Amino acid sequence: MNWKSRVIYTTIFAQCIAGQSCGGKEHKHPIEKQKPNILFILADDQCYETVRSLGNTEIHTPNLDRLVSSGTTFTHAYNMGGWNGAISTASRSMFNTGLFLWKSSKGNLKKKSVDPTTAGLMRDKEQLWSQRMSSQGYETYFAGKWHVKGVTSDEVFDHAKFEKKGMPKQTAEGYYRPQLGVEDLWSPSDTTFGGFWQGGKHWSEVLRDIGEEYILNHKSNSKKPFFMYLGFNAPHDPRQSPQEYVDMYPLDSIAVPSSFQEEYPDAETICGRKLRDERLAPYPRTPYSIKVNRQEYYAIITHMDAQIGRILEALDKSGQAENTYIFFTADHGLAVGNHGLMGKQNMYDHSIRSPFILTGPDVPRGKLISHDIYIQDAMASSLELAYGEEQKDIDFRSVMPLIRGDRIQNYESIYGAYINRQRMIRSNGYKLILYPQKGIYKLFDLQIDPYEVNNIAHNPEHKERIKSMYQELKLLQKNKYKDPLSLDDFYPELMKYE
C-alpha cells in the first residue's frame, strides 16, 4: 500500500469512527493524516563493515545499532562511482538529482573541455530533492557537508547552516603515517591540527547541535512535516576525535583486514599511488600503519555515533519520532588497508558498499534485506513517501516496495565506474571488474569469496560467465547508464566471445 493509499484509508476509517459514513452527521472538514517527517543522515567515507550489529565486534556503534534493531537494513547498498578522486561529489550529485552517474552532471568524459566536477547539475534547482519535498508541503532543513557543484544549500532549502563544500583541511603531518621507528607528529585529538577542530568545536558536534535545534524548533514553529538532511563530514580524514574515543581502540584489539596487501599490484593503473587518499599510509603498507589508521577510523565513527544518538534523543523528546522515517547511509565506503588500498577509488565492496538503514512507520524492526540496491535509492524512497507514489523521472528506485514485498528486486545488476580507469558489474553473486587502460579483468565469486581475494577470471570454467557479464555490462553502459566509455577498444580477447 503506497502512502497515498494509506492516507485515504486513514481518512475513511476516521470518518467512519466519527459517524460520517455510518449514518451520522457529516463533518465539513474530513480528517487527514499528516505526511511523515523525513530525517536523512549521511556519513562520509563509511563502509558497511563499521556497524557493530552488522557483524563487526571490534567497533562500538550503540546508536546505529539502535537504528538497526528498530528498522530494516539493506545489507548490499552501493554507490555507483565517480568522475574523479572526490567520489563524494558524484555521489551527492546523484542523491540530489535522482539521476545516474553520467546523467547527473553536465560534464562528460567525451567533452574533454568540460569537467563534470565543476560543470553543475543536469537538473534545474526546482527539480532537486529538497525542492521536490517543498512542493509536497515540507519544511526543508540542511546542515553539514554539501559538496554539490553549481548550487548552494541555501538556494534550495528553507533553512541551511554550516555548509561544508568538501573535506576538513588535512595537514602535511597527516600523510604517509605512521611508520615504525619514526616519531608520529600527528595526533587525532590535537586540536592545533585544525581539520575537524577548526572553529573550536568538532564539526560532528556542531552538526549535532544544529540537528537538535532544527528538530526542537520545528516542533514549536511549523505545522508542516519536515525534510531534514544532515551531512556529517565524519569519518572522512583527517580522522580526528577526542582522545577518549581513540582510547576505546587499543591497537592489539584491531585485526588486520583479511585482504591486506603491502601494495595493490594494479594501484598505479586504477587510481595512482600518489592519489591523495593513497598517501595517508606509507608504502609498503604495514600491519602497524593499517592498525593505527583503522583505530582512528573506528574512533571518529564512534564519536559520530554519539552525536547521532543525541539527535535521536531530540527527536524522541520532540514527540515527532512516531511519524518520522529515518534514513542512515554514507556517500560511499573506504578501503582503510583492504587490498593494500586506503581510499574509495576502487570497485571492491569495502569502497562502494555502505550501511543503509531505514526506520519509520510500518518498517519492520530488526530486518535484514540482501537485495542489491543503490544508496541513492534513499532519495527515491523519500519521494514516494512524500508524493504517495514513485516518481517516474527519477532513475533510482524506492526501497518501500521491497519492504512491503511488492517487488522482489530494484536492479538485476549493480554497475560501477571510476573515471575511464575502472568498470564493474555485480550480478548473480559474481563481480566482474575491468581496468580498461591495461586490458585487465578480474572475476570474483562473492558467495564463497566475500572479501574478493581470489581472482578466478582465468579459470576456463568461467569463460562463458565472463562473456555473459561483459555483454550485460556493455548493454547497461549504452542503454541505461549512458556511459561514454567504449570497452571494446580495450578487450579484443573478450570480443572474440561474441
XYZ file of C-alpha atoms in Angstrom:
498
model
C 0.000 0.000 0.000
C 1.563 3.341 -1.012
C 1.449 6.466 1.147
C -1.478 7.955 -0.793
C -3.495 4.798 -0.211
C -2.659 4.866 3.494
C -3.849 8.483 3.752
C -7.154 7.633 2.030
C -7.631 4.576 4.223
C -6.882 6.555 7.387
C -9.305 9.305 6.373
C -12.136 6.875 5.609
C -11.527 4.990 8.858
C -11.589 8.222 10.864
C -14.777 9.331 9.138
C -16.472 6.030 9.944
C -15.484 6.286 13.614
C -16.947 9.800 13.669
C -20.200 8.525 12.146
C -19.809 10.241 8.783
C -20.333 7.155 6.643
C -22.251 5.144 9.245
C -25.430 7.191 9.368
C -24.055 10.048 11.474
C -23.839 13.748 10.722
C -21.251 14.675 8.115
C -18.356 16.951 9.031
C -17.375 19.764 6.702
C -13.638 19.033 7.075
C -12.606 15.356 6.788
C -9.719 14.257 8.985
C -6.422 13.903 7.127
C -3.253 12.300 8.410
C -0.144 14.453 8.136
C 2.585 13.262 5.816
C 5.573 11.722 7.594
C 8.719 13.592 8.507
C 11.922 12.527 6.742
C 15.284 12.626 8.543
C 18.198 11.818 6.229
C 21.593 11.312 7.890
C 24.561 10.929 5.557
C 28.043 9.906 6.686
C 31.188 10.425 4.599
C 33.542 7.522 3.735
C 31.787 4.940 5.920
C 31.977 1.342 4.744
C 29.400 -1.324 5.538
C 31.632 -3.209 7.980
C 31.692 -0.367 10.536
C 28.430 -1.074 12.363
C 28.743 -3.458 15.301
C 25.320 -5.057 14.968
C 26.038 -5.807 11.303
C 28.922 -8.102 12.180
C 31.978 -6.123 13.304
C 32.548 -6.757 17.004
C 35.663 -4.550 17.022
C 33.685 -1.327 16.734
C 31.239 0.361 19.122
C 28.172 1.955 17.499
C 25.336 1.791 20.050
C 23.124 4.336 18.303
C 23.488 2.908 14.818
C 22.803 -0.462 16.447
C 19.605 1.047 17.831
C 18.559 2.021 14.304
C 19.361 -1.478 13.029
C 17.229 -3.100 15.735
C 14.332 -0.673 15.263
C 14.264 -0.723 11.466
C 15.238 -2.505 8.270
C 18.804 -2.700 6.959
C 19.702 -3.258 3.317
C 22.935 -5.217 3.527
C 24.072 -4.618 -0.057
C 23.726 -0.901 -0.832
C 26.155 0.561 -3.357
C 27.475 3.819 -4.717
C 27.873 3.827 -8.493
C 31.261 5.528 -8.672
C 32.791 8.872 -9.525
C 34.175 11.275 -12.122
C 37.400 11.964 -10.219
C 39.079 11.230 -6.911
C 36.407 13.158 -4.997
C 33.852 10.341 -5.223
C 31.681 12.300 -2.803
C 30.825 14.920 -5.415
C 29.335 12.424 -7.847
C 27.552 10.535 -5.075
C 25.895 13.675 -3.716
C 25.008 14.874 -7.195
C 23.165 11.594 -7.712
C 21.419 11.953 -4.339
C 20.174 15.434 -5.137
C 19.199 14.937 -8.789
C 17.970 11.343 -8.630
C 19.909 10.700 -11.852
C 22.525 8.030 -12.556
C 26.242 8.868 -12.515
C 26.887 10.039 -16.082
C 23.467 11.695 -16.369
C 23.635 13.768 -13.187
C 26.286 16.279 -14.319
C 26.628 18.483 -17.378
C 30.192 17.207 -17.745
C 31.043 14.122 -19.780
C 34.232 12.198 -20.483
C 33.724 12.760 -24.215
C 33.756 16.526 -23.692
C 37.346 16.954 -22.587
C 36.885 20.702 -22.112
C 34.091 20.151 -19.599
C 34.974 18.984 -16.102
C 31.953 17.159 -14.633
C 33.035 18.078 -11.112
C 32.591 21.792 -11.807
C 30.030 21.840 -14.606
C 26.925 21.884 -12.433
C 23.931 19.570 -12.328
C 21.688 18.267 -15.090
C 18.534 19.355 -13.262
C 17.187 22.804 -12.571
C 17.040 23.845 -8.925
C 13.286 23.310 -8.881
C 13.805 19.625 -9.684
C 16.311 18.879 -6.927
C 15.476 16.646 -3.971
C 14.723 19.364 -1.411
C 12.655 21.433 -3.840
C 10.524 18.422 -4.692
C 9.916 17.881 -0.996
C 8.969 21.560 -0.651
C 6.425 21.151 -3.436
C 4.731 18.470 -1.345
C 4.327 20.721 1.671
C 7.581 20.019 3.522
C 9.661 22.446 5.551
C 13.231 21.687 4.474
C 16.409 21.823 6.548
C 20.077 21.270 5.734
C 23.359 21.317 7.641
C 26.833 19.881 7.090
C 28.677 18.554 4.081
C 27.116 19.570 0.759
C 29.812 19.096 -1.928
C 27.418 19.631 -4.838
C 28.607 21.831 -7.687
C 26.548 24.588 -9.285
C 24.164 25.277 -6.408
C 24.459 26.094 -2.703
C 22.322 24.541 0.001
C 20.711 27.846 0.983
C 19.362 28.186 -2.568
C 17.309 25.000 -2.326
C 16.498 24.530 1.383
C 14.252 26.671 3.583
C 16.869 26.523 6.340
C 20.591 25.902 5.727
C 23.537 26.224 8.111
C 27.161 25.177 8.427
C 27.532 24.211 4.764
C 30.848 22.484 4.072
C 31.797 22.243 0.430
C 34.327 19.456 0.936
C 36.592 17.727 3.438
C 38.185 19.250 6.548
C 41.678 20.549 5.829
C 44.391 17.906 6.107
C 47.971 18.790 7.080
C 51.330 17.538 5.798
C 51.869 15.641 9.056
C 48.749 13.584 8.307
C 50.252 11.784 5.283
C 52.460 8.683 4.960
C 51.921 7.794 8.597
C 52.624 6.155 10.921
C 55.986 4.476 10.380
C 57.628 2.114 12.849
C 60.656 3.701 14.453
C 59.733 7.194 13.267
C 58.123 9.746 15.577
C 54.488 10.323 14.613
C 53.968 14.076 14.693
C 50.214 13.915 14.038
C 47.541 13.200 16.652
C 43.777 12.791 16.139
C 42.966 14.599 19.376
C 45.401 17.513 18.962
C 43.202 20.498 18.143
C 46.126 22.530 16.791
C 45.993 20.479 13.578
C 42.693 22.132 12.675
C 40.597 19.972 10.369
C 37.511 18.874 12.292
C 38.685 21.082 15.169
C 38.693 24.238 13.040
C 36.406 26.798 14.667
C 36.983 25.473 18.177
C 34.437 22.645 18.249
C 34.498 19.299 16.475
C 32.402 19.528 13.322
C 30.361 16.438 14.239
C 29.360 18.136 17.489
C 28.456 21.350 15.678
C 26.224 19.360 13.342
C 24.648 17.628 16.338
C 23.805 20.989 17.907
C 22.192 22.213 14.686
C 20.236 18.972 14.274
C 18.877 19.232 17.809
C 17.981 22.881 17.265
C 16.219 22.176 13.972
C 14.143 19.347 15.430
C 13.061 21.160 18.578
C 12.376 24.480 16.832
C 10.378 22.810 14.076
C 8.011 21.316 16.627
C 7.316 24.797 18.021
C 7.324 26.879 14.853
C 5.868 24.866 11.986
C 2.802 22.779 11.270
C 4.373 21.278 8.160
C 6.157 17.925 8.035
C 9.929 18.292 7.834
C 12.588 17.030 5.453
C 15.939 17.264 7.199
C 19.274 16.484 5.512
C 22.199 16.238 7.950
C 25.554 15.617 6.266
C 28.371 14.516 8.558
C 31.928 15.034 7.313
C 32.945 12.112 9.532
C 34.535 9.644 9.180
C 36.472 11.275 6.303
C 40.090 12.090 7.048
C 41.647 13.777 8.882
C 40.135 11.204 11.214
C 40.038 13.285 14.381
C 38.148 12.707 17.612
C 38.555 13.317 21.363
C 41.222 11.099 22.941
C 38.662 9.149 24.957
C 37.319 7.699 21.708
C 40.778 6.778 20.428
C 41.484 5.064 23.756
C 38.480 2.790 23.197
C 40.502 1.007 20.493
C 43.852 -0.392 21.700
C 45.935 -1.494 18.727
C 46.069 -5.085 19.957
C 42.253 -5.232 19.682
C 42.240 -4.342 15.981
C 42.666 -7.000 13.314
C 44.476 -6.508 10.037
C 41.969 -6.967 7.157
C 41.918 -10.437 5.612
C 42.569 -8.867 2.200
C 45.645 -6.974 3.456
C 48.449 -6.482 0.941
C 51.658 -4.492 1.234
C 50.779 -2.884 -2.059
C 47.971 -3.399 -4.553
C 49.633 -4.646 -7.766
C 47.394 -2.540 -10.018
C 47.383 0.599 -7.853
C 49.033 2.784 -10.476
C 46.578 1.568 -13.110
C 43.351 2.103 -11.192
C 43.997 5.413 -9.436
C 47.702 6.156 -8.972
C 49.954 5.657 -5.960
C 50.105 9.427 -5.423
C 46.337 9.903 -5.234
C 45.638 11.901 -2.069
C 43.780 9.117 -0.239
C 46.516 6.591 -1.005
C 49.161 8.843 0.564
C 47.578 8.581 4.011
C 49.646 5.464 4.822
C 53.270 4.728 3.893
C 54.405 2.341 1.156
C 54.741 -0.547 1.548
C 51.697 -0.897 3.781
C 52.448 -2.445 7.160
C 50.134 -4.097 9.688
C 51.130 -1.388 12.164
C 50.207 1.549 9.901
C 46.921 -0.076 8.930
C 46.001 -0.776 12.553
C 46.628 2.853 13.530
C 44.589 4.138 10.597
C 41.738 1.779 11.458
C 41.965 2.760 15.135
C 41.409 6.398 14.187
C 38.695 5.410 11.683
C 36.772 3.479 14.334
C 37.223 6.293 16.872
C 35.756 9.020 14.662
C 32.844 6.728 13.743
C 32.082 6.038 17.408
C 32.280 9.768 18.120
C 29.873 10.453 15.234
C 27.606 7.702 16.553
C 27.371 9.529 19.885
C 26.253 12.715 18.116
C 23.646 10.759 16.151
C 22.400 9.439 19.479
C 21.840 12.986 20.716
C 19.916 13.847 17.542
C 17.715 10.782 18.019
C 17.102 11.799 21.638
C 15.973 15.244 20.495
C 13.584 13.621 18.033
C 12.137 11.446 20.802
C 11.771 14.400 23.164
C 10.030 16.473 20.493
C 7.213 13.933 20.176
C 7.768 13.647 16.420
C 9.553 10.283 16.302
C 6.444 8.166 15.716
C 5.729 9.920 12.425
C 9.326 10.140 11.200
C 11.212 7.986 8.733
C 14.964 7.961 9.353
C 17.405 7.083 6.592
C 21.031 6.476 7.518
C 23.674 5.766 4.891
C 27.020 7.075 3.585
C 28.164 8.522 0.282
C 30.452 5.502 -0.282
C 32.777 3.194 1.622
C 36.544 3.200 2.207
C 39.394 0.680 1.930
C 41.457 1.647 5.023
C 44.006 -1.088 4.359
C 41.959 -3.637 2.449
C 43.769 -4.857 -0.688
C 46.697 -2.549 0.079
C 44.478 0.467 -0.630
C 43.456 3.390 1.578
C 40.814 5.270 -0.404
C 37.499 4.693 -2.148
C 38.619 4.968 -5.765
C 38.182 1.265 -6.498
C 35.429 -1.250 -7.221
C 35.814 -3.549 -4.215
C 32.868 -3.829 -1.840
C 34.724 -2.171 1.039
C 34.821 1.034 -1.009
C 31.496 1.073 -2.867
C 29.229 -0.517 -0.230
C 27.816 1.412 2.727
C 25.334 0.882 5.557
C 21.730 1.601 4.577
C 19.273 1.655 7.471
C 15.642 2.761 7.407
C 13.294 3.159 10.356
C 9.771 4.516 10.485
C 6.057 3.734 10.481
C 5.315 0.268 9.062
C 9.029 -0.513 8.609
C 9.812 -3.984 10.035
C 12.070 -3.987 13.079
C 15.395 -5.788 13.068
C 15.014 -6.996 9.487
C 17.886 -7.516 7.042
C 17.240 -7.420 3.285
C 20.009 -8.677 0.999
C 18.691 -7.373 -2.344
C 21.220 -5.193 -4.166
C 20.290 -1.501 -4.158
C 21.992 1.846 -4.669
C 22.443 4.170 -1.703
C 20.685 6.896 -3.714
C 17.512 4.811 -3.517
C 17.012 6.748 -0.273
C 16.127 9.789 -2.370
C 13.608 7.866 -4.465
C 12.123 6.326 -1.311
C 11.580 9.682 0.383
C 9.834 10.996 -2.725
C 7.475 8.027 -2.706
C 6.647 8.795 0.922
C 6.062 12.467 0.093
C 4.130 12.066 -3.170
C 2.343 8.809 -2.376
C 3.856 7.028 -5.374
C 7.196 6.520 -7.098
C 8.329 9.331 -9.373
C 8.887 8.196 -12.952
C 11.557 10.783 -13.799
C 13.875 9.507 -11.055
C 16.466 6.948 -12.180
C 16.839 5.392 -8.744
C 14.105 3.253 -7.220
C 12.283 3.350 -3.914
C 13.014 0.607 -1.403
C 9.493 0.794 0.011
C 8.122 -1.851 -2.421
C 10.939 -4.187 -1.315
C 9.982 -3.641 2.320
C 6.290 -4.216 1.588
C 7.028 -7.273 -0.543
C 5.510 -5.665 -3.644
C 8.739 -6.082 -5.629
C 11.483 -8.705 -5.428
C 14.379 -6.524 -6.649
C 15.228 -2.979 -7.678
C 18.032 -3.885 -10.095
C 19.088 -7.066 -11.862
C 22.729 -5.964 -11.701
C 24.840 -3.312 -9.995
C 27.056 -1.118 -12.177
C 30.201 0.729 -11.119
C 32.630 3.172 -12.733
C 35.638 5.298 -11.838
C 36.617 7.865 -14.492
C 37.929 5.930 -17.519
C 40.091 3.590 -15.438
C 37.611 1.126 -13.945
C 34.292 -0.519 -14.739
C 32.361 -3.120 -12.757
C 29.257 -5.258 -12.863
C 27.896 -7.250 -9.932
C 25.340 -9.877 -10.934
C 24.027 -13.214 -9.629
C 26.608 -13.477 -6.878
C 29.624 -12.665 -9.074
C 31.575 -9.475 -9.682
C 33.492 -8.630 -12.850
C 35.994 -5.758 -12.505
C 37.734 -4.256 -15.533
C 40.751 -1.938 -15.762
C 40.406 -0.839 -19.406
C 43.654 1.117 -19.733
C 45.621 -2.111 -19.221
C 43.099 -4.620 -20.553
C 42.881 -6.273 -17.119
C 39.761 -8.028 -15.861
C 39.032 -9.866 -12.620
C 36.180 -12.146 -11.565
C 35.137 -12.924 -8.006
C 32.639 -15.450 -6.671
C 31.145 -13.355 -3.886
C 29.237 -16.222 -2.317
C 32.398 -18.102 -1.347
C 34.841 -15.180 -1.507
C 33.092 -12.134 0.019
C 36.397 -10.352 0.657
C 37.347 -10.593 -3.025
C 40.818 -12.102 -2.658
C 40.651 -14.954 -5.192
C 40.545 -13.789 -8.815
C 39.035 -16.619 -10.878
C 38.874 -14.770 -14.205
C 41.370 -17.040 -15.948
C 39.764 -20.279 -14.834
C 38.461 -21.823 -18.100
C 35.202 -22.919 -16.491
C 34.189 -19.262 -16.081
C 34.767 -18.259 -19.709
C 31.058 -18.187 -20.581
C 30.154 -16.341 -17.400
C 32.684 -13.617 -18.206
C 31.287 -13.390 -21.720
C 27.749 -13.007 -20.416
C 28.668 -10.430 -17.763
C 30.797 -8.428 -20.201
C 27.947 -8.250 -22.697
C 25.492 -7.268 -19.961
C 27.849 -4.534 -18.774
C 28.133 -3.089 -22.287
C 24.360 -3.019 -22.659
C 23.999 -1.274 -19.300
C 26.642 1.266 -20.317
C 24.858 2.128 -23.527
C 21.174 1.818 -22.722
C 20.768 2.568 -19.016
C 23.720 4.482 -17.623
C 24.795 6.480 -20.713
C 28.438 5.644 -20.013
C 30.706 7.422 -22.539
C 33.493 4.802 -22.382
C 33.666 2.053 -25.034
C 35.176 -1.116 -23.576
C 35.681 -2.957 -26.860
C 38.662 -0.735 -27.621
C 40.496 -2.376 -24.720
C 39.323 -6.004 -24.694
C 39.809 -7.651 -28.107
C 40.083 -11.075 -26.458
C 36.649 -10.657 -24.873
C 35.192 -9.552 -28.193
C 36.186 -12.962 -29.575
C 33.471 -14.434 -27.390
C 30.773 -12.613 -29.344
